């Protein structure tokens, strides 16, 4: 990880961006303005603005039930926003559905792992590659040459991707039978396989011990550097968030209450209040898992 | 790393092998005259039921959606197949070609119905497909009961009233006679044709399952939200599986109907749909070979049990229950695994079964 990049100052953009200086020279990959959704009159997310640079790692934190997962669900159109605009790489996404969003370049993982449990690890990743495998149903049924070349290329790519997390030896295992940590890694690989520009990780370190978290942090940075993509993550593990995120947005009751670099966030009195009530001091985080709205 | 793939290839070869060996054995038995005429009459229905079971397995086992009207597609295929075959009697004298065309038309019409049902229903979550297919089966049965269709040298005539309302000329012929069903069918189907249709069905279904599209279908079954999140259109792949399933059922229907001189719409009612579902459930969800075996055994069984005429259905029920108990018995399943019979679902369950 380039330490120079980490030190760059945050400069405010018109849309209250938290992207570092280096990314402002380029066009942001994701621009969200005034995003909101109402569930029967209750504003789950309100007036959410953010801009993410093309290779930025950005974190969203906040207490349980603050609306973090809802933001991911809005970005991927699992829920249709009731207000606001989402621009992905300058392109308006308001008419897209979940499938088109993925094809346009957003991939995600889920808080409560969602793999294809009855399929093998290899097939799970191949499903991520689905839209890049260039043969159709007819070539598949009649086993035309396109089928074999397509499958061969897909298999090669699967092994390359699995190799990032040293999982090639698990390729033929059933995804549902993998241990918890491996399932989380597989879900990340599957999301990466769709060739995204922006990767959304929903609590990637949930249920991991400190050494696994450490490994995950270096892996996230490794992915950003080798794939040159932006990563947005929701996480309760402050060591991870403060350690790898270049910009952080803090959400409470569906609204952004603070934005900035990790250092700025740690000192922000509003953030401290949201997490700990009135008491001052170091940020403490509840380890309970966010129930989320997706279930 | 090749383990799972290799095993699935061997699995498929075994399925083809089973069908081919069974065919050869039956042929030898017929040639030797060692087979009862009752059983010989069951051969074509058995092949049709096998195709029905395999195709339903695509919807129920591989796609994971419940369909309760598979016999409806069989009915559509049967009647459109009969009409095609009868109309082509003079144009195409070659029997097998006429049968092939009848099955083709039957499957196309069934595919269209499958597509039409799929447009609204496959977008919905939940049990709607089961409800709508159930209704479809009943509707088709009742519609076929009221249709009169005949042809003479002036062309085809359709009526909803009676056969006389068709006002056919001298030499005209009634094909569909309302509640009497299709009448005066020339028998075209044969055991050989059924065997070929099974092979074609297996070719389509197994290759589909083991391709990119099949993976997407299984992904949709396992987790719809996750499938969408990686860019797989749930509707499209549900439709692909459902229409393929309906298409094959249409071909099976044509094969079945052209084996008799008359066919009534009542033959393809809810009971038949459930019977086929029983084949699939008993043979194992997603297990194609299981469907074939279950369809064969459960079609032959009532014939074999004729010896115990009074308690026939009782014995049939007991056998069904026993099979289910055995299939779900952990100890027995472990025993099967030890002697090498592995169920698809538990393939990679044992972690020791690493790289082959």
PDB file of N, CA and C in Angstrom, chain A residues 211-268:
ATOM      1  N   UNK A 211      -6.543 -12.219  13.859  1.00  0.00           N
ATOM      2  CA  UNK A 211      -5.526 -12.524  12.843  1.00  0.00           C
ATOM      3  C   UNK A 211      -6.166 -12.676  11.464  1.00  0.00           C
ATOM      4  N   UNK A 212      -7.400 -13.222  11.429  1.00  0.00           N
ATOM      5  CA  UNK A 212      -8.111 -13.316  10.151  1.00  0.00           C
ATOM      6  C   UNK A 212      -8.439 -11.920   9.633  1.00  0.00           C
ATOM      7  N   UNK A 213      -8.826 -11.027  10.552  1.00  0.00           N
ATOM      8  CA  UNK A 213      -9.132  -9.656  10.155  1.00  0.00           C
ATOM      9  C   UNK A 213      -7.899  -8.984   9.561  1.00  0.00           C
ATOM     10  N   UNK A 214      -6.774  -9.219  10.219  1.00  0.00           N
ATOM     11  CA  UNK A 214      -5.498  -8.671   9.736  1.00  0.00           C
ATOM     12  C   UNK A 214      -5.256  -9.107   8.286  1.00  0.00           C
ATOM     13  N   UNK A 215      -5.471 -10.404   8.044  1.00  0.00           N
ATOM     14  CA  UNK A 215      -5.252 -10.967   6.707  1.00  0.00           C
ATOM     15  C   UNK A 215      -6.230 -10.346   5.705  1.00  0.00           C
ATOM     16  N   UNK A 216      -7.482 -10.195   6.164  1.00  0.00           N
ATOM     17  CA  UNK A 216      -8.492  -9.616   5.298  1.00  0.00           C
ATOM     18  C   UNK A 216      -8.127  -8.193   4.898  1.00  0.00           C
ATOM     19  N   UNK A 217      -7.587  -7.419   5.863  1.00  0.00           N
ATOM     20  CA  UNK A 217      -7.214  -6.034   5.566  1.00  0.00           C
ATOM     21  C   UNK A 217      -6.174  -5.982   4.454  1.00  0.00           C
ATOM     22  N   UNK A 218      -5.170  -6.835   4.579  1.00  0.00           N
ATOM     23  CA  UNK A 218      -4.128  -6.790   3.541  1.00  0.00           C
ATOM     24  C   UNK A 218      -4.706  -7.277   2.216  1.00  0.00           C
ATOM     25  N   UNK A 219      -5.655  -8.232   2.297  1.00  0.00           N
ATOM     26  CA  UNK A 219      -6.266  -8.722   1.051  1.00  0.00           C
ATOM     27  C   UNK A 219      -7.102  -7.652   0.366  1.00  0.00           C
ATOM     28  N   UNK A 220      -7.829  -6.869   1.150  1.00  0.00           N
ATOM     29  CA  UNK A 220      -8.658  -5.815   0.557  1.00  0.00           C
ATOM     30  C   UNK A 220      -7.764  -4.802  -0.154  1.00  0.00           C
ATOM     31  N   UNK A 221      -6.665  -4.445   0.500  1.00  0.00           N
ATOM     32  CA  UNK A 221      -5.746  -3.500  -0.150  1.00  0.00           C
ATOM     33  C   UNK A 221      -5.113  -4.111  -1.396  1.00  0.00           C
ATOM     34  N   UNK A 222      -4.817  -5.402  -1.273  1.00  0.00           N
ATOM     35  CA  UNK A 222      -4.219  -6.109  -2.418  1.00  0.00           C
ATOM     36  C   UNK A 222      -5.195  -6.100  -3.608  1.00  0.00           C
ATOM     37  N   UNK A 223      -6.459  -6.333  -3.324  1.00  0.00           N
ATOM     38  CA  UNK A 223      -7.472  -6.354  -4.385  1.00  0.00           C
ATOM     39  C   UNK A 223      -7.569  -4.985  -5.034  1.00  0.00           C
ATOM     40  N   UNK A 224      -7.614  -3.939  -4.209  1.00  0.00           N
ATOM     41  CA  UNK A 224      -7.710  -2.584  -4.757  1.00  0.00           C
ATOM     42  C   UNK A 224      -6.513  -2.301  -5.662  1.00  0.00           C
ATOM     43  N   UNK A 225      -5.319  -2.677  -5.187  1.00  0.00           N
ATOM     44  CA  UNK A 225      -4.123  -2.346  -5.956  1.00  0.00           C
ATOM     45  C   UNK A 225      -4.026  -3.147  -7.251  1.00  0.00           C
ATOM     46  N   UNK A 226      -4.352  -4.443  -7.186  1.00  0.00           N
ATOM     47  CA  UNK A 226      -4.158  -5.240  -8.406  1.00  0.00           C
ATOM     48  C   UNK A 226      -5.323  -5.094  -9.385  1.00  0.00           C
ATOM     49  N   UNK A 227      -6.544  -4.876  -8.863  1.00  0.00           N
ATOM     50  CA  UNK A 227      -7.687  -4.737  -9.775  1.00  0.00           C
ATOM     51  C   UNK A 227      -7.981  -3.287 -10.121  1.00  0.00           C
ATOM     52  N   UNK A 228      -7.373  -2.370  -9.373  1.00  0.00           N
ATOM     53  CA  UNK A 228      -7.593  -0.936  -9.596  1.00  0.00           C
ATOM     54  C   UNK A 228      -9.089  -0.591  -9.564  1.00  0.00           C
ATOM     55  N   UNK A 229      -9.738  -1.015  -8.489  1.00  0.00           N
ATOM     56  CA  UNK A 229     -11.165  -0.718  -8.351  1.00  0.00           C
ATOM     57  C   UNK A 229     -11.402   0.035  -7.046  1.00  0.00           C
ATOM     58  N   UNK A 230     -12.576   0.644  -6.952  1.00  0.00           N
ATOM     59  CA  UNK A 230     -12.969   1.301  -5.713  1.00  0.00           C
ATOM     60  C   UNK A 230     -13.656   0.283  -4.816  1.00  0.00           C
ATOM     61  N   UNK A 231     -13.466   0.432  -3.514  1.00  0.00           N
ATOM     62  CA  UNK A 231     -14.108  -0.490  -2.570  1.00  0.00           C
ATOM     63  C   UNK A 231     -14.819   0.327  -1.503  1.00  0.00           C
ATOM     64  N   UNK A 232     -16.064  -0.054  -1.261  1.00  0.00           N
ATOM     65  CA  UNK A 232     -16.842   0.622  -0.241  1.00  0.00           C
ATOM     66  C   UNK A 232     -17.223  -0.461   0.751  1.00  0.00           C
ATOM     67  N   UNK A 233     -16.998  -0.225   2.028  1.00  0.00           N
ATOM     68  CA  UNK A 233     -17.307  -1.297   2.967  1.00  0.00           C
ATOM     69  C   UNK A 233     -18.043  -0.811   4.194  1.00  0.00           C
ATOM     70  N   UNK A 234     -18.911  -1.673   4.684  1.00  0.00           N
ATOM     71  CA  UNK A 234     -19.592  -1.463   5.958  1.00  0.00           C
ATOM     72  C   UNK A 234     -18.879  -2.341   6.958  1.00  0.00           C
ATOM     73  N   UNK A 235     -18.509  -1.785   8.100  1.00  0.00           N
ATOM     74  CA  UNK A 235     -17.822  -2.636   9.052  1.00  0.00           C
ATOM     75  C   UNK A 235     -17.968  -2.091  10.463  1.00  0.00           C
ATOM     76  N   UNK A 236     -18.047  -3.009  11.410  1.00  0.00           N
ATOM     77  CA  UNK A 236     -18.083  -2.586  12.804  1.00  0.00           C
ATOM     78  C   UNK A 236     -16.704  -2.680  13.437  1.00  0.00           C
ATOM     79  N   UNK A 237     -15.807  -3.407  12.795  1.00  0.00           N
ATOM     80  CA  UNK A 237     -14.476  -3.576  13.349  1.00  0.00           C
ATOM     81  C   UNK A 237     -13.658  -2.316  13.085  1.00  0.00           C
ATOM     82  N   UNK A 238     -13.474  -1.491  14.143  1.00  0.00           N
ATOM     83  CA  UNK A 238     -12.836  -0.188  13.957  1.00  0.00           C
ATOM     84  C   UNK A 238     -11.385  -0.301  13.520  1.00  0.00           C
ATOM     85  N   UNK A 239     -10.724  -1.378  13.949  1.00  0.00           N
ATOM     86  CA  UNK A 239      -9.326  -1.537  13.547  1.00  0.00           C
ATOM     87  C   UNK A 239      -9.240  -1.644  12.020  1.00  0.00           C
ATOM     88  N   UNK A 240     -10.179  -2.394  11.455  1.00  0.00           N
ATOM     89  CA  UNK A 240     -10.186  -2.550  10.000  1.00  0.00           C
ATOM     90  C   UNK A 240     -10.544  -1.228   9.323  1.00  0.00           C
ATOM     91  N   UNK A 241     -11.598  -0.596   9.801  1.00  0.00           N
ATOM     92  CA  UNK A 241     -12.066   0.632   9.151  1.00  0.00           C
ATOM     93  C   UNK A 241     -10.990   1.710   9.226  1.00  0.00           C
ATOM     94  N   UNK A 242     -10.464   1.929  10.435  1.00  0.00           N
ATOM     95  CA  UNK A 242      -9.466   2.981  10.608  1.00  0.00           C
ATOM     96  C   UNK A 242      -8.159   2.613   9.912  1.00  0.00           C
ATOM     97  N   UNK A 243      -7.932   1.326   9.769  1.00  0.00           N
ATOM     98  CA  UNK A 243      -6.653   0.880   9.195  1.00  0.00           C
ATOM     99  C   UNK A 243      -6.581   1.017   7.684  1.00  0.00           C
ATOM    100  N   UNK A 244      -7.679   0.746   6.968  1.00  0.00           N
ATOM    101  CA  UNK A 244      -7.545   0.725   5.511  1.00  0.00           C
ATOM    102  C   UNK A 244      -8.396   1.754   4.779  1.00  0.00           C
ATOM    103  N   UNK A 245      -9.392   2.351   5.436  1.00  0.00           N
ATOM    104  CA  UNK A 245     -10.244   3.282   4.703  1.00  0.00           C
ATOM    105  C   UNK A 245      -9.573   4.643   4.569  1.00  0.00           C
ATOM    106  N   UNK A 246      -9.710   5.212   3.398  1.00  0.00           N
ATOM    107  CA  UNK A 246      -9.158   6.548   3.178  1.00  0.00           C
ATOM    108  C   UNK A 246     -10.195   7.604   3.492  1.00  0.00           C
ATOM    109  N   UNK A 247     -11.452   7.259   3.321  1.00  0.00           N
ATOM    110  CA  UNK A 247     -12.533   8.167   3.689  1.00  0.00           C
ATOM    111  C   UNK A 247     -13.580   7.377   4.441  1.00  0.00           C
ATOM    112  N   UNK A 248     -14.201   8.022   5.414  1.00  0.00           N
ATOM    113  CA  UNK A 248     -15.226   7.325   6.199  1.00  0.00           C
ATOM    114  C   UNK A 248     -16.460   8.207   6.290  1.00  0.00           C
ATOM    115  N   UNK A 249     -17.618   7.572   6.144  1.00  0.00           N
ATOM    116  CA  UNK A 249     -18.867   8.293   6.378  1.00  0.00           C
ATOM    117  C   UNK A 249     -19.550   7.631   7.561  1.00  0.00           C
ATOM    118  N   UNK A 250     -20.030   8.423   8.491  1.00  0.00           N
ATOM    119  CA  UNK A 250     -20.720   7.876   9.659  1.00  0.00           C
ATOM    120  C   UNK A 250     -22.216   8.160   9.513  1.00  0.00           C
ATOM    121  N   UNK A 251     -23.012   7.091   9.679  1.00  0.00           N
ATOM    122  CA  UNK A 251     -24.454   7.202   9.501  1.00  0.00           C
ATOM    123  C   UNK A 251     -25.129   6.990  10.840  1.00  0.00           C
ATOM    124  N   UNK A 252     -26.136   7.768  11.118  1.00  0.00           N
ATOM    125  CA  UNK A 252     -26.996   7.477  12.260  1.00  0.00           C
ATOM    126  C   UNK A 252     -28.415   7.867  11.887  1.00  0.00           C
ATOM    127  N   UNK A 253     -29.362   7.036  12.198  1.00  0.00           N
ATOM    128  CA  UNK A 253     -30.765   7.253  11.835  1.00  0.00           C
ATOM    129  C   UNK A 253     -30.907   7.624  10.361  1.00  0.00           C
ATOM    130  N   UNK A 254     -30.184   6.947   9.479  1.00  0.00           N
ATOM    131  CA  UNK A 254     -30.353   7.146   8.046  1.00  0.00           C
ATOM    132  C   UNK A 254     -29.703   8.400   7.494  1.00  0.00           C
ATOM    133  N   UNK A 255     -28.997   9.148   8.328  1.00  0.00           N
ATOM    134  CA  UNK A 255     -28.373  10.379   7.842  1.00  0.00           C
ATOM    135  C   UNK A 255     -26.872  10.342   8.089  1.00  0.00           C
ATOM    136  N   UNK A 256     -26.162  11.017   7.200  1.00  0.00           N
ATOM    137  CA  UNK A 256     -24.721  11.140   7.433  1.00  0.00           C
ATOM    138  C   UNK A 256     -24.512  12.159   8.554  1.00  0.00           C
ATOM    139  N   UNK A 257     -23.798  11.735   9.596  1.00  0.00           N
ATOM    140  CA  UNK A 257     -23.535  12.710  10.645  1.00  0.00           C
ATOM    141  C   UNK A 257     -22.099  13.213  10.593  1.00  0.00           C
ATOM    142  N   UNK A 258     -21.233  12.495   9.889  1.00  0.00           N
ATOM    143  CA  UNK A 258     -19.851  12.969   9.772  1.00  0.00           C
ATOM    144  C   UNK A 258     -19.182  12.302   8.591  1.00  0.00           C
ATOM    145  N   UNK A 259     -18.249  13.009   7.994  1.00  0.00           N
ATOM    146  CA  UNK A 259     -17.458  12.466   6.897  1.00  0.00           C
ATOM    147  C   UNK A 259     -16.035  12.933   7.070  1.00  0.00           C
ATOM    148  N   UNK A 260     -15.083  12.129   6.639  1.00  0.00           N
ATOM    149  CA  UNK A 260     -13.702  12.612   6.717  1.00  0.00           C
ATOM    150  C   UNK A 260     -12.702  11.477   6.733  1.00  0.00           C
ATOM    151  N   UNK A 261     -11.482  11.829   7.021  1.00  0.00           N
ATOM    152  CA  UNK A 261     -10.424  10.829   7.138  1.00  0.00           C
ATOM    153  C   UNK A 261     -10.608  10.107   8.470  1.00  0.00           C
ATOM    154  N   UNK A 262      -9.976   8.949   8.630  1.00  0.00           N
ATOM    155  CA  UNK A 262     -10.095   8.232   9.899  1.00  0.00           C
ATOM    156  C   UNK A 262      -9.753   9.116  11.104  1.00  0.00           C
ATOM    157  N   UNK A 263      -8.707   9.942  10.974  1.00  0.00           N
ATOM    158  CA  UNK A 263      -8.301  10.787  12.107  1.00  0.00           C
ATOM    159  C   UNK A 263      -9.408  11.776  12.468  1.00  0.00           C
ATOM    160  N   UNK A 264      -9.981  12.365  11.433  1.00  0.00           N
ATOM    161  CA  UNK A 264     -11.039  13.348  11.692  1.00  0.00           C
ATOM    162  C   UNK A 264     -12.243  12.687  12.360  1.00  0.00           C
ATOM    163  N   UNK A 265     -12.586  11.503  11.871  1.00  0.00           N
ATOM    164  CA  UNK A 265     -13.748  10.794  12.414  1.00  0.00           C
ATOM    165  C   UNK A 265     -13.547  10.466  13.885  1.00  0.00           C
ATOM    166  N   UNK A 266     -12.332  10.025  14.202  1.00  0.00           N
ATOM    167  CA  UNK A 266     -12.073   9.624  15.589  1.00  0.00           C
ATOM    168  C   UNK A 266     -12.234  10.786  16.562  1.00  0.00           C
ATOM    169  N   UNK A 267     -11.990  11.997  16.056  1.00  0.00           N
ATOM    170  CA  UNK A 267     -12.063  13.152  16.962  1.00  0.00           C
ATOM    171  C   UNK A 267     -13.433  13.802  16.956  1.00  0.00           C
ATOM    172  N   UNK A 268     -14.271  13.424  16.007  1.00  0.00           N
ATOM    173  CA  UNK A 268     -15.543  14.125  15.842  1.00  0.00           C
ATOM    174  C   UNK A 268     -16.482  13.883  17.034  1.00  0.00           C
TER     175      UNK A 268
END
